[in-house]
């Protein structure tokens, strides 16, 4: 579709994620919904080979791949699944783990349960001019979702040792994924995602995160540092109160820069010399605005965030099924046509 607009070159993304200036502004997304892929291509995109070709055709220099693992989470689905076939939300009130007895009964996944077959296949198929990003996350999120946020909040004070053990058990298995991915020489970037904030501020006290969450993020960061590869961290919300903690964990690039939470101009001014920035194009605008608005918004971000390098263009979260496909393509095309230095 856009192959003629720009040559694929993973080095472009690699330099940007290291906060260096490449030849052009690269594209990045945490995910693109299968419905959008189907609408663009006219058919489902299912296999690794199909996914590589899809990303390539739109001008992305990478393929993001996750290990597979079954986690029993405290999720509820939409009653009318015809409107949201794959959408669910976390129950705030129900708990799978609420005390030591239910903790012992919970089916924690084991390291040997993790499936890396899609990553291994991607390593065999990826073209030389593209790179593979190994991604997973949600140590913090899995803990509170399993407990239910109300129970989690109370147990932070009533049973802190139980909460600490939950972080240890969940953290160990998810960290092991990054250990394995870091040993795969075809994995060129590590990406950890875990939402710790709302648009109004952090979900919990920063000292709690420093005790239970950031040590895991730092361990993953050390894996990336040892390989000398970029390390992306994704979290929605306002992160200013813990930005120094994030930097201390070895994170080289921050995603997704929700505009309702953090202003791109302020982020670039305060931290542009310390960390690369990824995303920021408003999800709501991509869903509802005109294509002209999206093109102008993309140009604004290119001017503010991408002028001196260190910014990868993309949405302020991921490409969802409710976005206008023409807006997604307008954002991408604007970057490819106008984002050359």
mmCIF file of C-alpha atoms in Angstrom, residues 154-323:
data_model
loop_
_atom_site.group_PDB
_atom_site.id
_atom_site.type_symbol
_atom_site.label_atom_id
_atom_site.label_comp_id
_atom_site.label_asym_id
_atom_site.label_seq_id
_atom_site.Cartn_x
_atom_site.Cartn_y
_atom_site.Cartn_z
ATOM 1 C CA UNK A 154 -7.405 -3.167 51.273
ATOM 2 C CA UNK A 155 -4.860 -5.993 51.319
ATOM 3 C CA UNK A 156 -2.058 -3.517 50.626
ATOM 4 C CA UNK A 157 -2.561 -2.498 54.267
ATOM 5 C CA UNK A 158 -4.189 -5.549 55.871
ATOM 6 C CA UNK A 159 -2.072 -8.312 54.276
ATOM 7 C CA UNK A 160 1.030 -6.680 52.780
ATOM 8 C CA UNK A 161 2.938 -9.984 52.786
ATOM 9 C CA UNK A 162 0.245 -11.588 50.626
ATOM 10 C CA UNK A 163 0.399 -8.725 48.148
ATOM 11 C CA UNK A 164 4.203 -8.949 48.105
ATOM 12 C CA UNK A 165 4.026 -12.684 47.401
ATOM 13 C CA UNK A 166 1.589 -12.063 44.551
ATOM 14 C CA UNK A 167 4.087 -9.680 42.970
ATOM 15 C CA UNK A 168 6.844 -12.231 43.445
ATOM 16 C CA UNK A 169 4.914 -15.101 41.853
ATOM 17 C CA UNK A 170 3.493 -13.118 38.926
ATOM 18 C CA UNK A 171 6.699 -11.141 38.470
ATOM 19 C CA UNK A 172 8.855 -14.248 38.297
ATOM 20 C CA UNK A 173 6.946 -15.866 35.438
ATOM 21 C CA UNK A 174 6.605 -12.671 33.384
ATOM 22 C CA UNK A 175 10.231 -11.712 33.957
ATOM 23 C CA UNK A 176 11.213 -15.151 32.685
ATOM 24 C CA UNK A 177 9.626 -14.260 29.322
ATOM 25 C CA UNK A 178 11.993 -11.332 28.975
ATOM 26 C CA UNK A 179 14.938 -13.509 29.993
ATOM 27 C CA UNK A 180 14.118 -15.856 27.120
ATOM 28 C CA UNK A 181 13.393 -13.060 24.630
ATOM 29 C CA UNK A 182 16.646 -11.308 25.551
ATOM 30 C CA UNK A 183 18.507 -14.487 24.624
ATOM 31 C CA UNK A 184 16.967 -14.530 21.141
ATOM 32 C CA UNK A 185 19.430 -12.671 18.946
ATOM 33 C CA UNK A 186 16.695 -11.799 16.442
ATOM 34 C CA UNK A 187 14.781 -9.838 19.121
ATOM 35 C CA UNK A 188 16.056 -6.290 18.652
ATOM 36 C CA UNK A 189 13.889 -4.407 21.205
ATOM 37 C CA UNK A 190 12.241 -5.304 24.515
ATOM 38 C CA UNK A 191 8.865 -3.696 25.262
ATOM 39 C CA UNK A 192 7.192 -3.917 28.668
ATOM 40 C CA UNK A 193 3.630 -2.613 29.125
ATOM 41 C CA UNK A 194 1.840 -2.049 32.439
ATOM 42 C CA UNK A 195 -0.571 0.790 33.210
ATOM 43 C CA UNK A 196 0.201 2.379 36.577
ATOM 44 C CA UNK A 197 -1.648 5.699 36.247
ATOM 45 C CA UNK A 198 -4.893 7.433 35.376
ATOM 46 C CA UNK A 199 -5.203 10.756 33.584
ATOM 47 C CA UNK A 200 -5.583 12.265 37.072
ATOM 48 C CA UNK A 201 -2.488 10.681 38.593
ATOM 49 C CA UNK A 202 -0.905 7.436 39.766
ATOM 50 C CA UNK A 203 -3.210 4.549 40.706
ATOM 51 C CA UNK A 204 -1.337 3.916 43.974
ATOM 52 C CA UNK A 205 1.262 5.645 46.115
ATOM 53 C CA UNK A 206 4.624 5.935 44.300
ATOM 54 C CA UNK A 207 6.418 4.354 47.262
ATOM 55 C CA UNK A 208 4.312 1.217 46.793
ATOM 56 C CA UNK A 209 5.384 1.085 43.152
ATOM 57 C CA UNK A 210 8.996 1.604 44.169
ATOM 58 C CA UNK A 211 8.786 -1.343 46.522
ATOM 59 C CA UNK A 212 6.839 -3.820 44.386
ATOM 60 C CA UNK A 213 6.824 -2.764 40.739
ATOM 61 C CA UNK A 214 9.909 -0.818 39.739
ATOM 62 C CA UNK A 215 12.366 -3.523 40.873
ATOM 63 C CA UNK A 216 10.859 -5.810 38.197
ATOM 64 C CA UNK A 217 10.985 -3.064 35.563
ATOM 65 C CA UNK A 218 14.631 -2.461 36.460
ATOM 66 C CA UNK A 219 15.477 -6.162 36.135
ATOM 67 C CA UNK A 220 13.958 -6.217 32.641
ATOM 68 C CA UNK A 221 15.826 -3.022 31.801
ATOM 69 C CA UNK A 222 19.098 -4.679 32.769
ATOM 70 C CA UNK A 223 18.388 -7.472 30.266
ATOM 71 C CA UNK A 224 18.033 -4.875 27.504
ATOM 72 C CA UNK A 225 21.144 -3.028 28.658
ATOM 73 C CA UNK A 226 23.167 -6.241 28.654
ATOM 74 C CA UNK A 227 22.117 -6.836 25.038
ATOM 75 C CA UNK A 228 22.588 -3.145 24.135
ATOM 76 C CA UNK A 229 19.076 -2.995 22.685
ATOM 77 C CA UNK A 230 16.323 -0.383 23.256
ATOM 78 C CA UNK A 231 13.809 -0.811 26.073
ATOM 79 C CA UNK A 232 10.303 0.642 25.700
ATOM 80 C CA UNK A 233 7.928 1.113 28.616
ATOM 81 C CA UNK A 234 4.195 1.613 28.076
ATOM 82 C CA UNK A 235 1.862 3.107 30.645
ATOM 83 C CA UNK A 236 -1.198 5.276 30.237
ATOM 84 C CA UNK A 237 -1.755 8.235 32.532
ATOM 85 C CA UNK A 238 0.248 10.952 34.267
ATOM 86 C CA UNK A 239 3.747 9.693 35.033
ATOM 87 C CA UNK A 240 5.618 12.830 36.098
ATOM 88 C CA UNK A 241 5.832 11.739 39.756
ATOM 89 C CA UNK A 242 7.770 8.592 38.792
ATOM 90 C CA UNK A 243 9.619 9.681 35.657
ATOM 91 C CA UNK A 244 12.957 9.536 37.440
ATOM 92 C CA UNK A 245 12.135 5.997 38.584
ATOM 93 C CA UNK A 246 11.308 5.024 35.009
ATOM 94 C CA UNK A 247 14.579 6.479 33.765
ATOM 95 C CA UNK A 248 16.485 4.694 36.529
ATOM 96 C CA UNK A 249 15.097 1.373 35.252
ATOM 97 C CA UNK A 250 16.967 1.729 31.977
ATOM 98 C CA UNK A 251 13.933 2.655 29.884
ATOM 99 C CA UNK A 252 15.052 4.274 26.636
ATOM 100 C CA UNK A 253 11.610 5.092 25.189
ATOM 101 C CA UNK A 254 8.230 5.977 26.718
ATOM 102 C CA UNK A 255 4.838 5.080 25.203
ATOM 103 C CA UNK A 256 1.970 6.080 24.553
ATOM 104 C CA UNK A 257 1.904 9.763 25.662
ATOM 105 C CA UNK A 258 -1.814 10.192 26.295
ATOM 106 C CA UNK A 259 -2.565 13.845 25.441
ATOM 107 C CA UNK A 260 -5.231 14.039 28.165
ATOM 108 C CA UNK A 261 -2.537 13.086 30.682
ATOM 109 C CA UNK A 262 0.772 14.571 29.569
ATOM 110 C CA UNK A 263 1.404 17.396 27.104
ATOM 111 C CA UNK A 264 3.839 16.430 24.353
ATOM 112 C CA UNK A 265 5.514 19.848 24.377
ATOM 113 C CA UNK A 266 6.110 19.669 28.137
ATOM 114 C CA UNK A 267 7.391 16.099 27.895
ATOM 115 C CA UNK A 268 9.826 17.035 25.150
ATOM 116 C CA UNK A 269 11.012 20.075 27.092
ATOM 117 C CA UNK A 270 11.469 18.278 30.419
ATOM 118 C CA UNK A 271 12.703 14.880 29.286
ATOM 119 C CA UNK A 272 13.518 15.089 25.589
ATOM 120 C CA UNK A 273 17.255 14.881 26.256
ATOM 121 C CA UNK A 274 16.850 11.789 28.470
ATOM 122 C CA UNK A 275 14.310 9.518 26.813
ATOM 123 C CA UNK A 276 12.715 8.879 23.428
ATOM 124 C CA UNK A 277 8.968 9.394 23.071
ATOM 125 C CA UNK A 278 6.514 7.152 21.210
ATOM 126 C CA UNK A 279 2.928 7.777 20.136
ATOM 127 C CA UNK A 280 0.698 10.637 21.236
ATOM 128 C CA UNK A 281 -1.761 10.989 18.336
ATOM 129 C CA UNK A 282 -5.088 11.134 20.168
ATOM 130 C CA UNK A 283 -7.118 7.910 20.031
ATOM 131 C CA UNK A 284 -10.346 9.890 20.305
ATOM 132 C CA UNK A 285 -9.382 12.080 17.360
ATOM 133 C CA UNK A 286 -8.466 9.019 15.293
ATOM 134 C CA UNK A 287 -11.924 7.647 16.038
ATOM 135 C CA UNK A 288 -14.014 10.757 15.381
ATOM 136 C CA UNK A 289 -12.145 13.548 13.598
ATOM 137 C CA UNK A 290 -11.806 14.243 9.889
ATOM 138 C CA UNK A 291 -8.807 13.068 7.917
ATOM 139 C CA UNK A 292 -7.680 16.678 7.483
ATOM 140 C CA UNK A 293 -7.709 17.112 11.269
ATOM 141 C CA UNK A 294 -5.623 13.970 11.685
ATOM 142 C CA UNK A 295 -3.108 15.085 9.087
ATOM 143 C CA UNK A 296 -2.740 18.466 10.823
ATOM 144 C CA UNK A 297 -2.474 16.840 14.255
ATOM 145 C CA UNK A 298 0.226 14.516 12.967
ATOM 146 C CA UNK A 299 2.117 17.473 11.506
ATOM 147 C CA UNK A 300 1.884 19.233 14.877
ATOM 148 C CA UNK A 301 3.456 16.255 16.631
ATOM 149 C CA UNK A 302 6.153 15.962 13.987
ATOM 150 C CA UNK A 303 6.991 19.636 14.522
ATOM 151 C CA UNK A 304 7.008 19.508 18.342
ATOM 152 C CA UNK A 305 8.231 16.012 19.145
ATOM 153 C CA UNK A 306 10.015 14.832 16.037
ATOM 154 C CA UNK A 307 11.878 17.940 14.981
ATOM 155 C CA UNK A 308 15.202 16.862 16.519
ATOM 156 C CA UNK A 309 14.664 13.104 16.520
ATOM 157 C CA UNK A 310 13.708 10.890 19.435
ATOM 158 C CA UNK A 311 10.030 10.519 18.526
ATOM 159 C CA UNK A 312 8.281 7.539 16.900
ATOM 160 C CA UNK A 313 4.865 8.380 15.459
ATOM 161 C CA UNK A 314 1.730 6.512 16.455
ATOM 162 C CA UNK A 315 -1.515 6.597 18.360
ATOM 163 C CA UNK A 316 -1.844 7.487 22.040
ATOM 164 C CA UNK A 317 -2.515 3.828 22.862
ATOM 165 C CA UNK A 318 -3.105 1.398 19.982
ATOM 166 C CA UNK A 319 -5.132 1.110 16.784
ATOM 167 C CA UNK A 320 -8.586 0.035 17.946
ATOM 168 C CA UNK A 321 -11.502 -1.459 16.018
ATOM 169 C CA UNK A 322 -13.634 1.668 16.511
ATOM 170 C CA UNK A 323 -11.226 4.023 14.776
#
